[in-house]
mmCIF file of C-alpha atoms in Angstrom:
data_model
loop_
_atom_site.group_PDB
_atom_site.id
_atom_site.type_symbol
_atom_site.label_atom_id
_atom_site.label_comp_id
_atom_site.label_asym_id
_atom_site.label_seq_id
_atom_site.Cartn_x
_atom_site.Cartn_y
_atom_site.Cartn_z
ATOM 1 C CA MET C 1 -3.987 -6.327 8.029
ATOM 2 C CA ALA C 2 -4.238 -3.995 5.043
ATOM 3 C CA LYS C 3 -6.409 -0.929 5.312
ATOM 4 C CA ARG C 4 -8.400 0.470 2.399
ATOM 5 C CA ASN C 5 -7.674 4.088 1.629
ATOM 6 C CA SER C 6 -10.683 6.235 2.425
ATOM 7 C CA GLN C 7 -10.088 8.355 -0.694
ATOM 8 C CA THR C 8 -10.143 5.409 -3.104
ATOM 9 C CA SER C 9 -13.561 4.389 -4.360
ATOM 10 C CA THR C 10 -15.081 1.326 -2.683
ATOM 11 C CA LYS C 11 -16.607 0.167 -6.007
ATOM 12 C CA HIS C 12 -15.141 -2.847 -7.730
ATOM 13 C CA PRO C 13 -12.108 -1.921 -9.833
ATOM 14 C CA ARG C 14 -12.442 -1.688 -13.589
ATOM 15 C CA TYR C 15 -10.543 -4.246 -15.694
ATOM 16 C CA ILE C 16 -8.891 -3.326 -18.992
ATOM 17 C CA GLY C 17 -6.668 -5.272 -21.366
ATOM 18 C CA ALA C 18 -3.037 -4.278 -21.810
ATOM 19 C CA GLY C 19 -3.544 -3.419 -25.490
ATOM 20 C CA GLU C 20 -6.406 -1.038 -24.721
ATOM 21 C CA PHE C 21 -4.458 0.432 -21.806
ATOM 22 C CA LYS C 22 -1.502 1.079 -24.098
ATOM 23 C CA SER C 23 -3.621 3.068 -26.536
ATOM 24 C CA LYS C 24 -5.508 5.017 -23.825
ATOM 25 C CA CYS C 25 -2.812 5.284 -21.158
ATOM 26 C CA LEU C 26 -2.697 9.069 -20.612
ATOM 27 C CA GLY C 27 -6.475 9.420 -20.530
ATOM 28 C CA LEU C 28 -6.835 6.520 -18.108
ATOM 29 C CA MET C 29 -4.205 8.046 -15.816
ATOM 30 C CA ASP C 30 -6.191 11.308 -15.702
ATOM 31 C CA GLU C 31 -9.409 9.375 -15.086
ATOM 32 C CA VAL C 32 -7.927 7.406 -12.173
ATOM 33 C CA SER C 33 -6.532 10.579 -10.639
ATOM 34 C CA GLU C 34 -9.804 12.538 -10.931
ATOM 35 C CA ARG C 35 -12.247 9.789 -9.944
ATOM 36 C CA LYS C 36 -10.019 8.146 -7.302
ATOM 37 C CA GLU C 37 -10.863 4.741 -8.814
ATOM 38 C CA GLU C 38 -8.527 1.830 -9.472
ATOM 39 C CA ILE C 39 -8.035 0.130 -12.829
ATOM 40 C CA ILE C 40 -6.657 -3.408 -13.122
ATOM 41 C CA ILE C 41 -4.647 -3.988 -16.304
ATOM 42 C CA THR C 42 -4.802 -7.562 -17.603
ATOM 43 C CA LYS C 43 -2.679 -9.549 -20.021
ATOM 44 C CA HIS C 44 -4.237 -12.611 -21.639
ATOM 45 C CA GLY C 45 -7.150 -12.249 -19.206
ATOM 46 C CA GLN C 46 -4.960 -12.408 -16.096
ATOM 47 C CA PRO C 47 -4.542 -9.399 -13.757
ATOM 48 C CA LEU C 48 -1.064 -7.969 -14.219
ATOM 49 C CA VAL C 49 -0.864 -4.532 -12.579
ATOM 50 C CA LYS C 50 -3.081 -2.068 -10.752
ATOM 51 C CA LEU C 51 -3.308 1.635 -11.611
ATOM 52 C CA VAL C 52 -4.223 3.575 -8.465
ATOM 53 C CA PRO C 53 -4.464 7.273 -7.637
ATOM 54 C CA PHE C 54 -1.388 8.832 -6.042
ATOM 55 C CA GLU C 55 -1.729 9.684 -2.345
ATOM 56 C CA ASN C 56 0.289 12.590 -1.088
ATOM 57 C CA GLU C 57 -0.468 11.747 2.543
ATOM 58 C CA ILE C 58 1.795 10.151 5.096
ATOM 59 C CA PRO C 59 -0.047 7.123 6.473
ATOM 60 C CA ASP C 60 -0.811 7.004 10.193
ATOM 61 C CA LEU C 61 1.426 4.279 11.613
ATOM 62 C CA SER C 62 0.400 4.611 15.256
ATOM 63 C CA GLY C 63 -0.632 1.221 16.544
ATOM 64 C CA TYR C 64 0.539 -0.497 13.348
ATOM 65 C CA LEU C 65 2.410 -3.241 15.219
ATOM 66 C CA LYS C 66 -0.086 -3.530 18.084
ATOM 67 C CA GLY C 67 -0.424 -7.139 19.128
ATOM 68 C CA LEU C 68 2.588 -8.264 17.087
ATOM 69 C CA LEU C 69 5.345 -7.532 19.610
ATOM 70 C CA GLU C 70 5.854 -8.966 23.066
ATOM 71 C CA ILE C 71 8.063 -7.488 25.783
ATOM 72 C CA LYS C 72 9.776 -10.110 27.902
ATOM 73 C CA GLY C 73 11.394 -8.999 31.113
ATOM 74 C CA ASP C 74 12.421 -5.550 32.284
ATOM 75 C CA ILE C 75 13.125 -3.205 29.378
ATOM 76 C CA VAL C 76 14.567 -0.476 31.650
ATOM 77 C CA GLN C 77 16.961 -2.414 33.873
ATOM 78 C CA THR C 78 20.150 -3.558 32.147
ATOM 79 C CA PRO C 79 20.985 -7.255 32.496
ATOM 80 C CA ALA C 80 23.802 -8.371 34.771
ATOM 81 C CA VAL C 81 25.949 -9.334 31.811
ATOM 82 C CA HIS C 82 29.463 -7.915 31.553
ATOM 83 C CA TRP C 83 30.787 -7.215 28.094
ATOM 84 C CA ASN C 84 33.564 -5.205 26.548
ATOM 85 C CA ALA C 85 32.291 -2.563 24.101
ATOM 86 C CA ASP C 86 35.824 -1.906 22.790
ATOM 87 C CA ALA C 87 36.377 -5.487 21.613
#
């Protein structure tokens, strides 16, 4: 389940054509960084890439896999299987 970054605006992203993006690229990059808003760049009317503000935070991964893993059996006790580690 993807989480929305709390610093990114919750408004709908702005769409801009690739040609316009090419001519305004540096200004749009500054705008995205300052306003914390996403811009979707389109080509022939189809979404192609997303310009998003850089996040210098390390995401919190605690509980990320909760409910996805299942422990079967005893994870502390070693099984009664003999094997040769030098082989």
